[in-house]
Short mmCIF file of C-alpha atoms in Angstrom, two decimals:
data_model
loop_
_atom_site.label_atom_id
_atom_site.label_comp_id
_atom_site.label_asym_id
_atom_site.label_seq_id
_atom_site.Cartn_x
_atom_site.Cartn_y
_atom_site.Cartn_z
CA MET K 1452 3.44 -22.85 -119.80
CA ILE K 1453 6.88 -23.60 -118.44
CA SER K 1454 9.92 -22.23 -120.21
CA LYS K 1455 11.85 -24.54 -122.46
CA ARG K 1456 15.04 -24.05 -120.46
CA VAL K 1457 13.49 -24.93 -117.12
CA SER K 1458 11.51 -27.86 -118.54
CA GLU K 1459 14.67 -29.26 -120.08
CA ILE K 1460 16.57 -29.33 -116.83
CA PRO K 1461 15.86 -32.57 -115.01
CA PHE K 1462 14.83 -32.70 -111.39
CA SER K 1463 17.55 -33.96 -109.14
CA GLY K 1464 17.79 -37.59 -110.25
CA ILE K 1465 16.77 -39.05 -106.97
CA ARG K 1466 13.50 -37.24 -106.41
CA ARG K 1467 11.55 -40.48 -106.67
CA PHE K 1468 13.99 -42.21 -104.35
CA PHE K 1469 13.76 -39.19 -102.07
CA GLU K 1470 10.01 -39.67 -101.74
CA LEU K 1471 10.48 -43.38 -101.17
CA VAL K 1472 12.82 -42.63 -98.27
CA GLN K 1473 10.45 -40.10 -96.72
CA LYS K 1474 7.68 -42.71 -96.74
CA SER K 1475 9.80 -45.54 -95.32
CA LYS K 1476 9.42 -46.48 -91.70
CA ASP K 1477 11.97 -47.89 -89.26
CA ILE K 1478 14.87 -47.05 -91.47
CA ILE K 1479 18.28 -45.77 -90.53
CA SER K 1480 19.30 -42.98 -92.81
CA LEU K 1481 22.88 -42.45 -93.85
CA GLY K 1482 21.45 -40.11 -96.46
CA VAL K 1483 21.59 -36.95 -94.39
CA GLY K 1484 23.68 -34.12 -95.73
CA GLU K 1485 23.84 -31.91 -92.69
CA PRO K 1486 25.41 -31.98 -89.22
CA ASP K 1487 23.70 -33.82 -86.40
CA PHE K 1488 25.04 -31.33 -83.88
CA PRO K 1489 22.82 -28.41 -82.96
CA THR K 1490 23.87 -24.83 -83.71
CA PRO K 1491 26.33 -23.85 -80.94
CA GLU K 1492 24.54 -22.19 -78.02
CA PRO K 1493 26.33 -18.80 -78.24
CA ILE K 1494 25.32 -18.48 -81.90
CA LYS K 1495 21.72 -19.33 -81.07
CA ASP K 1496 21.79 -16.77 -78.25
CA SER K 1497 23.06 -14.09 -80.63
CA GLY K 1498 20.22 -14.93 -83.00
CA ILE K 1499 17.67 -14.66 -80.19
CA ARG K 1500 19.17 -11.34 -79.09
CA ALA K 1501 18.99 -10.07 -82.67
CA ILE K 1502 15.25 -10.73 -82.68
CA GLU K 1503 14.78 -9.19 -79.23
CA ASN K 1504 16.71 -6.07 -80.24
CA ASP K 1505 14.72 -5.70 -83.44
CA TYR K 1506 17.73 -6.28 -85.66
CA THR K 1507 15.22 -7.55 -88.15
CA SER K 1508 15.39 -5.05 -91.00
CA TYR K 1509 17.15 -5.31 -94.33
CA THR K 1510 20.91 -5.13 -94.24
CA SER K 1511 23.23 -3.75 -96.89
CA ASN K 1512 22.99 -5.73 -100.13
CA TYR K 1513 26.51 -6.95 -99.48
CA GLY K 1514 25.51 -8.04 -95.99
CA LEU K 1515 26.31 -6.55 -92.59
CA LEU K 1516 29.61 -4.73 -92.77
CA GLU K 1517 30.56 -6.00 -89.29
CA LEU K 1518 30.13 -9.57 -90.47
CA ARG K 1519 32.07 -8.91 -93.68
CA ILE K 1520 34.90 -7.52 -91.55
CA GLU K 1521 34.90 -10.70 -89.47
CA ILE K 1522 34.88 -12.81 -92.63
CA ALA K 1523 37.78 -10.78 -94.06
CA LYS K 1524 39.79 -11.41 -90.89
CA LYS K 1525 39.01 -15.10 -91.05
CA LEU K 1526 39.94 -15.30 -94.76
CA LYS K 1527 43.24 -13.64 -94.03
CA LYS K 1528 44.07 -15.82 -91.05
CA LYS K 1529 42.80 -19.19 -92.20
CA ASN K 1530 42.79 -19.07 -95.98
CA ASN K 1531 45.62 -16.67 -96.66
CA ILE K 1532 43.25 -14.63 -98.79
CA ASP K 1533 43.39 -10.86 -98.50
CA ARG K 1534 40.07 -9.16 -99.27
CA ASN K 1535 38.52 -5.77 -98.74
CA PRO K 1536 35.33 -6.25 -96.73
CA GLU K 1537 33.81 -3.19 -98.42
CA ASN K 1538 33.41 -4.63 -101.89
CA GLU K 1539 35.15 -7.98 -102.15
CA ILE K 1540 32.91 -10.04 -99.88
CA LEU K 1541 29.24 -10.77 -100.46
CA ILE K 1542 27.02 -12.45 -97.88
CA THR K 1543 24.50 -14.77 -99.46
CA VAL K 1544 21.58 -17.05 -98.70
CA GLY K 1545 23.71 -20.13 -98.19
CA VAL K 1546 26.48 -21.28 -100.51
CA SER K 1547 23.74 -22.43 -102.90
CA GLU K 1548 22.92 -18.85 -103.74
CA ALA K 1549 26.58 -17.87 -103.83
CA LEU K 1550 27.24 -20.59 -106.38
CA ASP K 1551 24.30 -19.50 -108.51
CA LEU K 1552 25.46 -15.86 -108.39
CA ALA K 1553 29.03 -16.79 -109.25
CA VAL K 1554 27.95 -18.81 -112.28
CA ARG K 1555 25.48 -16.16 -113.43
CA ALA K 1556 28.04 -13.40 -113.03
CA ILE K 1557 30.57 -15.03 -115.35
CA THR K 1558 28.61 -17.18 -117.81
CA ASP K 1559 27.53 -16.12 -121.29
CA PRO K 1560 25.31 -18.40 -123.37
CA GLY K 1561 27.36 -21.24 -124.74
CA ASP K 1562 30.23 -20.82 -122.31
CA GLU K 1563 31.65 -24.07 -121.07
CA ILE K 1564 32.16 -24.60 -117.37
CA LEU K 1565 34.19 -27.58 -116.21
CA VAL K 1566 32.58 -29.42 -113.35
CA LEU K 1567 34.87 -31.76 -111.41
CA GLU K 1568 32.80 -34.82 -110.63
CA PRO K 1569 31.54 -36.47 -108.50
CA CYS K 1570 30.17 -33.25 -107.05
CA TYR K 1571 27.26 -31.56 -105.40
CA VAL K 1572 24.05 -31.71 -107.44
CA SER K 1573 23.50 -28.02 -108.12
CA TYR K 1574 26.67 -27.21 -110.06
CA LYS K 1575 25.47 -28.39 -113.46
CA PRO K 1576 21.91 -26.99 -113.17
CA SER K 1577 23.36 -23.60 -112.16
CA VAL K 1578 25.28 -23.58 -115.42
CA TRP K 1579 22.24 -24.66 -117.42
CA PHE K 1580 20.13 -21.91 -115.85
CA SER K 1581 22.74 -19.47 -117.17
CA TYR K 1582 22.56 -20.98 -120.67
CA GLY K 1583 26.08 -22.30 -120.27
CA ASN K 1584 27.30 -25.82 -120.97
CA PRO K 1585 28.57 -27.79 -118.02
CA ILE K 1586 31.39 -30.10 -119.06
CA GLU K 1587 31.88 -33.06 -116.76
CA VAL K 1588 35.39 -33.96 -115.70
CA PRO K 1589 35.21 -37.42 -114.13
CA SER K 1590 37.55 -38.76 -111.48
CA THR K 1591 38.15 -42.31 -110.34
CA GLU K 1592 38.48 -44.28 -107.15
CA GLU K 1593 41.96 -45.42 -108.26
CA ASN K 1594 43.04 -41.80 -107.97
CA GLU K 1595 41.13 -41.34 -104.72
CA PHE K 1596 38.70 -39.15 -106.68
CA ILE K 1597 41.36 -36.52 -107.21
CA PRO K 1598 40.79 -34.92 -110.62
CA GLN K 1599 43.65 -35.65 -113.02
CA MET K 1600 45.25 -32.82 -114.92
CA GLU K 1601 45.12 -34.52 -118.29
CA ASP K 1602 41.36 -35.05 -117.82
CA ILE K 1603 40.89 -31.35 -117.19
CA GLU K 1604 43.21 -30.25 -119.99
CA LYS K 1605 41.56 -32.63 -122.45
CA ARG K 1606 38.24 -30.88 -121.93
CA THR K 1607 39.51 -27.34 -121.95
CA THR K 1608 38.56 -25.49 -125.14
CA LYS K 1609 38.35 -21.92 -126.40
CA ARG K 1610 34.85 -21.78 -124.95
CA THR K 1611 35.89 -22.85 -121.47
CA LYS K 1612 35.20 -20.11 -118.97
CA ALA K 1613 35.58 -21.63 -115.55
CA ILE K 1614 36.18 -24.66 -113.35
CA ILE K 1615 33.97 -25.51 -110.40
CA LEU K 1616 35.62 -27.56 -107.68
CA CYS K 1617 34.82 -28.58 -104.13
CA SER K 1618 37.31 -29.63 -101.48
CA PRO K 1619 36.79 -31.24 -99.02
CA ASN K 1620 34.41 -32.92 -101.40
CA ASN K 1621 30.78 -33.87 -101.18
CA PRO K 1622 30.17 -36.81 -101.88
CA THR K 1623 33.62 -38.44 -101.83
CA GLY K 1624 35.28 -36.79 -98.83
CA THR K 1625 38.37 -36.22 -100.96
CA VAL K 1626 40.65 -33.38 -99.91
CA LEU K 1627 42.73 -31.77 -102.66
CA ARG K 1628 46.31 -31.25 -101.59
CA LYS K 1629 48.21 -28.07 -102.30
CA ARG K 1630 49.98 -29.78 -105.18
CA ASN K 1631 46.63 -30.71 -106.82
CA LEU K 1632 45.40 -27.16 -106.45
CA GLU K 1633 48.60 -25.77 -107.93
CA GLU K 1634 48.13 -27.95 -111.00
CA ILE K 1635 44.55 -26.77 -111.40
CA ALA K 1636 45.72 -23.18 -110.91
CA ASP K 1637 48.31 -23.63 -113.67
CA ILE K 1638 45.63 -24.76 -116.09
CA ALA K 1639 43.38 -21.87 -115.05
CA ILE K 1640 46.12 -19.31 -115.58
CA GLU K 1641 47.29 -20.79 -118.86
CA ASN K 1642 43.77 -20.85 -120.29
CA ASP K 1643 42.52 -17.68 -118.61
CA LEU K 1644 39.85 -19.49 -116.59
CA ILE K 1645 38.00 -18.54 -113.46
CA VAL K 1646 37.90 -21.05 -110.60
CA ILE K 1647 34.81 -21.30 -108.44
CA SER K 1648 35.96 -23.00 -105.27
CA ASP K 1649 33.31 -24.39 -102.93
CA GLU K 1650 34.97 -24.70 -99.52
CA ILE K 1651 31.92 -25.26 -97.32
CA TYR K 1652 33.49 -28.30 -95.61
CA GLU K 1653 36.88 -26.66 -95.00
CA ASP K 1654 37.13 -27.34 -91.27
CA LEU K 1655 35.85 -30.91 -91.42
CA ILE K 1656 39.18 -32.48 -92.19
CA TYR K 1657 41.05 -35.44 -90.67
CA ASP K 1658 44.34 -37.34 -90.51
CA ASN K 1659 46.37 -34.14 -90.27
CA GLU K 1660 45.35 -33.11 -93.78
CA LYS K 1661 45.27 -29.38 -94.34
CA HIS K 1662 42.79 -27.29 -96.25
CA TYR K 1663 44.21 -24.90 -98.85
CA SER K 1664 42.29 -22.26 -100.72
CA ILE K 1665 43.11 -22.17 -104.39
CA GLY K 1666 42.39 -18.44 -104.28
CA SER K 1667 45.48 -17.94 -102.13
CA LEU K 1668 47.84 -19.29 -104.78
CA ASN K 1669 50.00 -17.00 -106.90
CA GLY K 1670 48.17 -15.60 -109.88
CA MET K 1671 44.78 -16.82 -108.66
CA GLU K 1672 43.72 -13.74 -106.76
CA ASP K 1673 41.79 -12.20 -109.64
CA ARG K 1674 40.43 -15.42 -111.06
CA THR K 1675 39.07 -17.25 -108.04
CA ILE K 1676 35.64 -17.00 -106.51
CA THR K 1677 35.85 -18.62 -103.10
CA LEU K 1678 32.55 -19.82 -101.66
CA ASN K 1679 31.97 -20.68 -98.06
CA GLY K 1680 29.33 -20.48 -95.37
CA PHE K 1681 28.22 -21.35 -91.90
CA SER K 1682 26.00 -24.36 -92.60
CA LYS K 1683 28.22 -27.37 -92.22
CA VAL K 1684 30.92 -26.22 -89.86
CA TYR K 1685 28.69 -24.24 -87.49
CA SER K 1686 25.67 -26.52 -87.89
CA MET K 1687 23.59 -23.68 -89.29
CA THR K 1688 22.03 -25.28 -92.38
CA GLY K 1689 18.56 -23.87 -91.76
CA TRP K 1690 19.84 -20.35 -91.10
CA ARG K 1691 20.82 -20.05 -94.77
CA LEU K 1692 24.03 -18.12 -94.58
CA GLY K 1693 26.95 -18.25 -96.97
CA TYR K 1694 29.43 -15.89 -98.51
CA ALA K 1695 31.50 -15.36 -101.60
CA THR K 1696 34.78 -13.59 -101.99
CA ALA K 1697 36.57 -12.52 -105.17
CA ASN K 1698 37.93 -9.31 -106.63
CA SER K 1699 35.61 -6.31 -106.59
CA GLU K 1700 34.69 -6.61 -110.26
CA ILE K 1701 33.29 -10.11 -109.80
CA ILE K 1702 31.72 -9.43 -106.40
CA GLU K 1703 29.98 -6.33 -107.74
CA ALA K 1704 28.59 -8.33 -110.64
CA MET K 1705 27.36 -11.00 -108.25
CA MET K 1706 25.92 -8.32 -105.99
CA LYS K 1707 23.92 -6.94 -108.90
CA VAL K 1708 22.08 -10.24 -109.31
CA HIS K 1709 21.80 -10.73 -105.56
CA GLN K 1710 20.39 -7.22 -105.11
CA TYR K 1711 17.54 -7.86 -107.53
CA THR K 1712 16.79 -11.42 -106.46
CA MET K 1713 17.47 -11.68 -102.71
CA LEU K 1714 18.11 -8.10 -101.62
CA CYS K 1715 20.09 -9.39 -98.66
CA ALA K 1716 20.75 -12.51 -96.63
CA PRO K 1717 18.52 -12.97 -93.55
CA SER K 1718 19.45 -10.31 -91.01
CA ILE K 1719 18.88 -12.52 -87.97
CA ALA K 1720 21.22 -15.16 -89.33
CA GLN K 1721 23.84 -12.53 -90.06
CA TYR K 1722 23.73 -11.15 -86.53
CA ALA K 1723 23.81 -14.68 -85.12
CA ALA K 1724 26.95 -15.44 -87.10
CA LEU K 1725 28.81 -12.30 -86.06
CA ASP K 1726 30.77 -14.05 -83.34
CA ALA K 1727 30.77 -17.48 -84.94
CA PHE K 1728 34.48 -17.51 -85.74
CA LYS K 1729 35.20 -17.09 -82.02
CA HIS K 1730 33.66 -20.45 -81.30
CA GLU K 1731 36.20 -22.73 -82.85
CA LYS K 1732 36.23 -25.02 -79.86
CA TYR K 1733 32.83 -26.27 -80.96
CA ILE K 1734 34.30 -27.17 -84.33
CA ASN K 1735 37.22 -29.02 -82.77
CA GLU K 1736 34.86 -31.08 -80.67
CA MET K 1737 32.63 -31.86 -83.66
CA VAL K 1738 35.61 -32.85 -85.77
CA ARG K 1739 36.78 -35.19 -83.01
CA GLN K 1740 33.40 -36.88 -82.99
CA TYR K 1741 33.12 -37.07 -86.79
CA ASP K 1742 36.62 -38.51 -86.98
CA LYS K 1743 35.75 -41.44 -84.73
CA ARG K 1744 32.53 -42.14 -86.58
CA ARG K 1745 34.36 -41.88 -89.91
CA ARG K 1746 36.72 -44.66 -88.90
CA LEU K 1747 33.93 -46.78 -87.49
CA LEU K 1748 31.90 -46.45 -90.69
CA VAL K 1749 34.72 -46.88 -93.19
CA LYS K 1750 36.40 -49.78 -91.39
CA GLY K 1751 32.99 -51.37 -90.93
CA LEU K 1752 32.19 -50.99 -94.62
CA ASN K 1753 35.53 -52.45 -95.61
CA SER K 1754 34.92 -55.50 -93.47
CA ILE K 1755 31.73 -56.29 -95.40
CA ASP K 1756 32.16 -58.79 -98.20
CA GLY K 1757 31.61 -57.09 -101.56
CA ILE K 1758 32.10 -53.50 -100.38
CA SER K 1759 35.28 -51.48 -100.41
CA CYS K 1760 35.77 -47.91 -99.35
CA VAL K 1761 38.55 -45.37 -99.63
CA MET K 1762 39.23 -43.62 -96.32
CA PRO K 1763 37.84 -40.11 -96.86
CA LYS K 1764 39.91 -37.22 -95.55
CA GLY K 1765 37.24 -34.60 -95.15
CA ALA K 1766 33.54 -33.61 -94.96
CA PHE K 1767 31.26 -36.23 -93.34
CA TYR K 1768 30.74 -38.68 -96.17
CA ALA K 1769 32.11 -42.03 -97.20
CA PHE K 1770 31.75 -43.14 -100.82
CA PRO K 1771 32.00 -46.93 -100.89
CA ASN K 1772 32.27 -49.04 -104.02
CA ILE K 1773 29.33 -51.45 -104.37
CA LYS K 1774 30.11 -52.80 -107.86
CA GLU K 1775 30.58 -56.37 -106.63
CA SER K 1776 26.92 -56.47 -105.68
CA GLY K 1777 26.12 -56.64 -109.39
CA LEU K 1778 23.60 -53.83 -108.93
CA ASN K 1779 23.88 -50.29 -110.16
CA SER K 1780 23.85 -47.45 -107.64
CA GLU K 1781 20.15 -46.77 -107.86
CA GLU K 1782 19.11 -50.41 -107.72
CA PHE K 1783 21.42 -50.92 -104.80
CA ALA K 1784 20.08 -47.91 -102.90
CA GLU K 1785 16.46 -48.88 -103.55
CA ARG K 1786 16.89 -52.48 -102.55
CA LEU K 1787 18.96 -51.57 -99.52
CA LEU K 1788 16.17 -49.23 -98.47
CA ARG K 1789 13.42 -51.78 -99.06
CA ASP K 1790 15.13 -54.96 -97.87
CA GLY K 1791 17.84 -53.64 -95.60
CA LYS K 1792 16.07 -50.61 -94.11
CA VAL K 1793 19.03 -48.33 -94.63
CA ALA K 1794 18.87 -45.16 -96.71
CA VAL K 1795 21.95 -44.06 -98.66
CA VAL K 1796 22.33 -41.82 -101.70
CA PRO K 1797 23.08 -43.49 -105.05
CA GLY K 1798 26.49 -42.33 -106.25
CA ASN K 1799 25.39 -41.51 -109.79
CA THR K 1800 23.36 -38.63 -108.31
CA PHE K 1801 26.69 -36.79 -108.14
CA GLY K 1802 27.75 -37.49 -111.70
CA GLU K 1803 28.11 -40.46 -114.02
CA CYS K 1804 31.48 -41.39 -112.55
CA GLY K 1805 29.70 -41.94 -109.25
CA GLU K 1806 27.98 -44.98 -110.77
CA GLY K 1807 28.86 -48.07 -108.76
CA TYR K 1808 29.16 -46.14 -105.52
CA ILE K 1809 26.85 -44.95 -102.77
CA ARG K 1810 27.20 -41.98 -100.46
CA CYS K 1811 26.98 -42.79 -96.75
CA SER K 1812 26.94 -39.93 -94.28
CA TYR K 1813 28.53 -40.35 -90.85
CA SER K 1814 26.73 -37.31 -89.57
CA VAL K 1815 24.58 -39.69 -87.54
CA SER K 1816 24.93 -41.21 -84.09
CA ARG K 1817 27.44 -43.94 -83.41
CA ASP K 1818 24.59 -46.31 -82.63
CA ASP K 1819 23.03 -45.65 -86.01
CA ILE K 1820 26.32 -46.29 -87.77
CA SER K 1821 26.77 -49.62 -85.99
CA GLU K 1822 23.21 -50.71 -86.70
CA ALA K 1823 23.40 -49.55 -90.33
CA LEU K 1824 26.61 -51.55 -90.80
CA ARG K 1825 24.93 -54.64 -89.35
CA ARG K 1826 22.00 -54.21 -91.74
CA ILE K 1827 24.19 -53.56 -94.77
CA GLU K 1828 26.22 -56.67 -94.01
CA GLU K 1829 23.07 -58.77 -93.76
CA PHE K 1830 21.75 -57.23 -96.98
CA MET K 1831 24.98 -58.04 -98.80
CA ARG K 1832 24.86 -61.62 -97.58
CA LYS K 1833 21.30 -62.01 -98.87
CA ILE K 1834 21.89 -60.64 -102.35
CA LYS K 1835 24.91 -62.84 -102.98
CA MET Y 432 45.15 -37.47 -79.28
CA ASP Y 433 45.16 -38.91 -75.80
CA ILE Y 434 43.83 -42.42 -76.38
CA ASP Y 435 42.86 -43.09 -72.77
CA ARG Y 436 40.88 -39.89 -72.77
CA GLU Y 437 39.13 -40.90 -76.00
CA ILE Y 438 38.32 -44.32 -74.53
CA LEU Y 439 36.80 -42.70 -71.46
CA ASP Y 440 34.75 -40.31 -73.60
CA ILE Y 441 33.39 -43.19 -75.66
CA LEU Y 442 32.62 -45.38 -72.63
CA LYS Y 443 30.99 -42.52 -70.78
CA ASP Y 444 28.46 -42.38 -73.58
CA ASP Y 445 28.13 -46.12 -74.19
CA ALA Y 446 29.54 -48.66 -71.76
CA ARG Y 447 28.40 -51.57 -73.92
CA ILE Y 448 30.24 -50.59 -77.10
CA SER Y 449 32.26 -53.50 -78.43
CA VAL Y 450 36.02 -53.55 -78.17
CA SER Y 451 36.33 -53.99 -81.92
CA GLU Y 452 34.19 -50.93 -82.62
CA MET Y 453 36.33 -48.92 -80.27
CA ALA Y 454 39.44 -50.23 -81.94
CA ASP Y 455 38.07 -49.08 -85.33
CA MET Y 456 37.17 -45.66 -84.00
CA LEU Y 457 40.57 -45.09 -82.42
CA ASN Y 458 42.64 -46.83 -85.06
CA ILE Y 459 44.31 -49.17 -82.55
CA SER Y 460 44.17 -52.95 -82.02
CA THR Y 461 41.48 -54.66 -79.97
CA ASP Y 462 44.22 -55.93 -77.67
CA GLU Y 463 45.33 -52.42 -76.95
CA VAL Y 464 41.77 -51.31 -76.23
CA GLU Y 465 41.35 -54.13 -73.72
CA LYS Y 466 44.69 -53.49 -72.15
CA ARG Y 467 43.89 -49.83 -71.70
CA ILE Y 468 40.41 -50.46 -70.30
CA ASN Y 469 41.82 -52.96 -67.82
CA SER Y 470 44.44 -50.49 -66.78
CA LEU Y 471 41.84 -47.74 -66.34
CA LYS Y 472 39.81 -50.13 -64.19
CA GLY Y 473 42.86 -51.22 -62.24
CA ARG Y 474 43.77 -47.65 -61.47
CA GLY Y 475 40.26 -46.96 -60.19
CA ILE Y 476 39.58 -44.46 -62.96
CA ILE Y 477 36.75 -46.50 -64.40
CA ARG Y 478 34.76 -47.18 -61.24
CA LYS Y 479 31.86 -49.14 -62.67
CA PHE Y 480 29.76 -49.74 -65.81
CA LYS Y 481 26.15 -48.79 -65.21
CA THR Y 482 22.88 -48.46 -67.12
CA CYS Y 483 20.65 -45.42 -67.33
CA ILE Y 484 17.08 -46.62 -66.75
CA ASP Y 485 13.76 -44.86 -67.04
CA TRP Y 486 12.04 -46.66 -64.16
CA ARG Y 487 8.80 -44.78 -64.60
CA ARG Y 488 8.49 -46.07 -68.15
CA PHE Y 489 9.15 -49.59 -66.85
CA GLY Y 490 6.27 -49.11 -64.43
CA VAL Y 491 8.25 -48.91 -61.22
CA LYS Y 492 7.64 -45.85 -59.13
CA LYS Y 493 10.41 -44.58 -56.93
CA ALA Y 494 10.63 -41.62 -54.65
CA LYS Y 495 13.62 -39.38 -55.06
CA ALA Y 496 14.84 -36.38 -53.20
CA ILE Y 497 17.66 -33.94 -53.16
CA ILE Y 498 18.64 -33.30 -49.57
CA ARG Y 499 20.84 -30.42 -48.59
CA VAL Y 500 22.66 -30.96 -45.33
CA LYS Y 501 24.21 -28.40 -43.02
CA VAL Y 502 27.07 -29.72 -40.97
CA VAL Y 503 28.72 -28.32 -37.82
CA PRO Y 504 31.56 -26.09 -39.03
CA GLN Y 505 34.70 -28.17 -39.31
CA GLU Y 506 37.78 -28.69 -41.39
CA ARG Y 507 37.78 -30.50 -44.71
CA ALA Y 508 38.64 -33.81 -43.14
CA GLY Y 509 35.56 -33.48 -40.99
CA PHE Y 510 33.32 -33.12 -44.03
CA SER Y 511 34.96 -36.16 -45.50
CA LYS Y 512 34.14 -38.25 -42.43
CA ILE Y 513 30.43 -37.43 -42.49
CA ALA Y 514 30.26 -37.59 -46.31
CA LYS Y 515 31.66 -41.12 -46.24
CA GLU Y 516 29.32 -42.15 -43.46
CA ILE Y 517 26.32 -41.01 -45.45
CA SER Y 518 27.67 -42.54 -48.66
CA ARG Y 519 27.63 -45.99 -47.11
CA ASP Y 520 23.81 -45.89 -46.90
CA PRO Y 521 22.45 -47.74 -49.99
CA ARG Y 522 19.53 -45.37 -50.25
CA VAL Y 523 21.91 -42.57 -51.08
CA GLU Y 524 22.74 -42.27 -54.78
CA ASP Y 525 25.00 -39.24 -54.80
CA VAL Y 526 26.92 -37.31 -52.18
CA PHE Y 527 28.58 -33.99 -52.89
CA VAL Y 528 30.39 -31.48 -50.72
CA ALA Y 529 29.50 -28.05 -52.00
CA THR Y 530 29.75 -24.36 -51.29
CA GLY Y 531 26.88 -22.29 -49.95
CA GLU Y 532 24.60 -22.27 -46.98
CA TYR Y 533 24.51 -26.05 -46.92
CA ASP Y 534 27.59 -28.21 -46.99
CA LEU Y 535 26.46 -31.52 -48.44
CA ILE Y 536 24.07 -32.27 -51.26
CA LEU Y 537 22.60 -35.77 -51.42
CA PHE Y 538 20.47 -37.53 -54.00
CA VAL Y 539 18.40 -40.12 -52.19
CA GLU Y 540 16.19 -42.82 -53.64
CA GLY Y 541 13.51 -44.81 -51.87
CA GLU Y 542 10.42 -46.92 -52.50
CA ASP Y 543 8.18 -44.04 -51.46
CA ILE Y 544 8.14 -40.73 -49.64
CA ASP Y 545 7.97 -42.53 -46.30
CA GLU Y 546 11.32 -44.09 -46.96
CA ILE Y 547 12.83 -40.71 -47.75
CA SER Y 548 11.29 -39.23 -44.67
CA GLN Y 549 12.58 -42.14 -42.61
CA PHE Y 550 16.06 -41.54 -44.01
CA VAL Y 551 15.95 -37.90 -42.98
CA THR Y 552 14.51 -38.44 -39.53
CA GLU Y 553 16.26 -41.68 -38.56
CA LYS Y 554 19.54 -41.41 -40.38
CA LEU Y 555 20.39 -37.76 -40.70
CA ALA Y 556 18.63 -36.03 -37.84
CA PRO Y 557 20.26 -38.04 -35.00
CA LYS Y 558 23.78 -37.25 -36.20
CA LYS Y 559 25.20 -34.67 -33.86
CA ASP Y 560 27.37 -33.19 -36.63
CA ILE Y 561 24.29 -32.37 -38.72
CA VAL Y 562 22.61 -29.15 -37.73
CA GLY Y 563 20.00 -28.88 -40.44
CA THR Y 564 18.56 -30.42 -43.62
CA TYR Y 565 16.45 -29.17 -46.46
CA THR Y 566 14.64 -31.77 -48.56
CA HIS Y 567 13.42 -31.32 -52.13
CA ILE Y 568 11.17 -34.11 -53.36
CA ILE Y 569 11.73 -34.65 -57.07
CA LEU Y 570 8.53 -34.39 -59.10
CA ALA Y 571 9.74 -35.27 -62.57
CA GLU Y 572 12.95 -36.24 -64.33
CA TYR Y 573 13.94 -34.97 -67.75
CA LYS Y 574 17.63 -35.65 -67.97
CA ARG Y 575 19.91 -37.82 -65.89
CA ASP Y 576 23.65 -38.39 -66.28
CA GLY Y 577 23.55 -36.56 -69.57
CA VAL Y 578 20.77 -38.75 -70.95
CA MET Y 579 17.43 -37.29 -72.00
CA LEU Y 580 14.47 -39.17 -70.58
CA PHE Y 581 12.10 -37.96 -73.27
CA ASP Y 582 11.94 -38.71 -76.96
CA GLU Y 583 12.51 -36.04 -79.52
CA LYS Y 584 11.52 -36.07 -83.14
CA GLU Y 585 14.34 -36.10 -85.68
CA ARG Y 586 13.97 -32.78 -87.45
CA ARG Y 587 16.55 -33.28 -90.15
CA LEU Y 588 15.53 -34.44 -93.59
CA LYS Y 589 16.18 -38.15 -93.96
CA LEU Y 590 17.87 -37.37 -97.22
CA SER Y 591 19.60 -34.19 -98.27
CA LEU Y 592 22.37 -33.70 -100.73
#
């Protein structure tokens, strides 16, 4: 009954674990992948006003022009990317849809798309759904999970069409520096590749690191699809609002798919987000809080015998090494859930090179981080 | 980053946080955290470490009231004199000088309504500087000192990628 293609694609590896977590009681979850701050009040108010004023009809397929204009201004100011709001910006149902559209717009059957791992779980399935071949490019803890050029070059072939990258990264928290991006850009230009750059965590960045958009680099203008959205930075995950920007040829192709599948992003969410960029003070406050929790979590993890953790520079995840436990990621996560009452995400969920690691979110209260650390320490003592 | 400010923000939310946790969060030594807290105490910036208690849940009933007090028109210093006088009464939790028709706003706590009423009639009324009061008996508490007194369900997924 089900198509061969869809049957062949596995469910996200941790579905069973997912169900186990949902059923568990009295656990502390460091498995959350969304902010623990509410949507800022002014954005909520704009959403409520949109409903009251009956701004509840379809919008343009591209999304509200007013919002695209705001996004264009923000791209110019913050990302050094110059785009025409008329036909170079597409508002989508979260970055998830934007990613799917980007891949569908550029992938022919058999095309190879390089996926820099560890990475978010939907990149590879998006490629499979488009009958493309995702090619994994692993990275290592020794290199702070920064993809190495030779690893990318080694896997680049005549069939390679694009590279998907994410910085700040989920799950590792790695932030690619300008130099790293320039190297990736060089490869893209030399091999005529498109870069799909997922920048959803762009503002969640610490230690004076700076976010750069690869699309702003010389020669990348016509070969970068920049993806972003309101979910993580404005705590709007459930509103489902993202956007993509690229040259008009690519955006129009993406719009074609979007038009027939989604028609438009939710109008209420679009109106709510209209003034979002004016509320940066909320972001600064959130970043301040995340920063403190990041240190608490990572220093705490590093003080536990058998666990070591690179200090992440962005997003709200830490990606500690648990290899000394003698367990693989999934065993570790399952036993920690059962015996230690802490939920984390096994690292191999994000690619094979994530094996031996777990993802811990610090998008939880300080109390929960302290208690989780206490439990993890006790768990590690017991399994020794 | 102003470290003292960060310390105050953390302590405002949790006075019992350990020095070592604070040191981790702020990327400074435990010695420095202690030194700074002592200095903040010494300078009278940290006045006291307290606990936010839901007495009703504990089974102890208390009567609480907000009392607005109108004082004979006088200069600032005059307000200060009467505000301090009232502050010394242990039944009084908070004393504010404010704008509006009334000059002082008090939060008063007692065993029962009688005690509140006694406070108003015996303590406030006889003062010749006080020309009027307006008492609001508190019926229910939802949030105090920034702390919610009701439980809310976690709506986020326990696991999301």
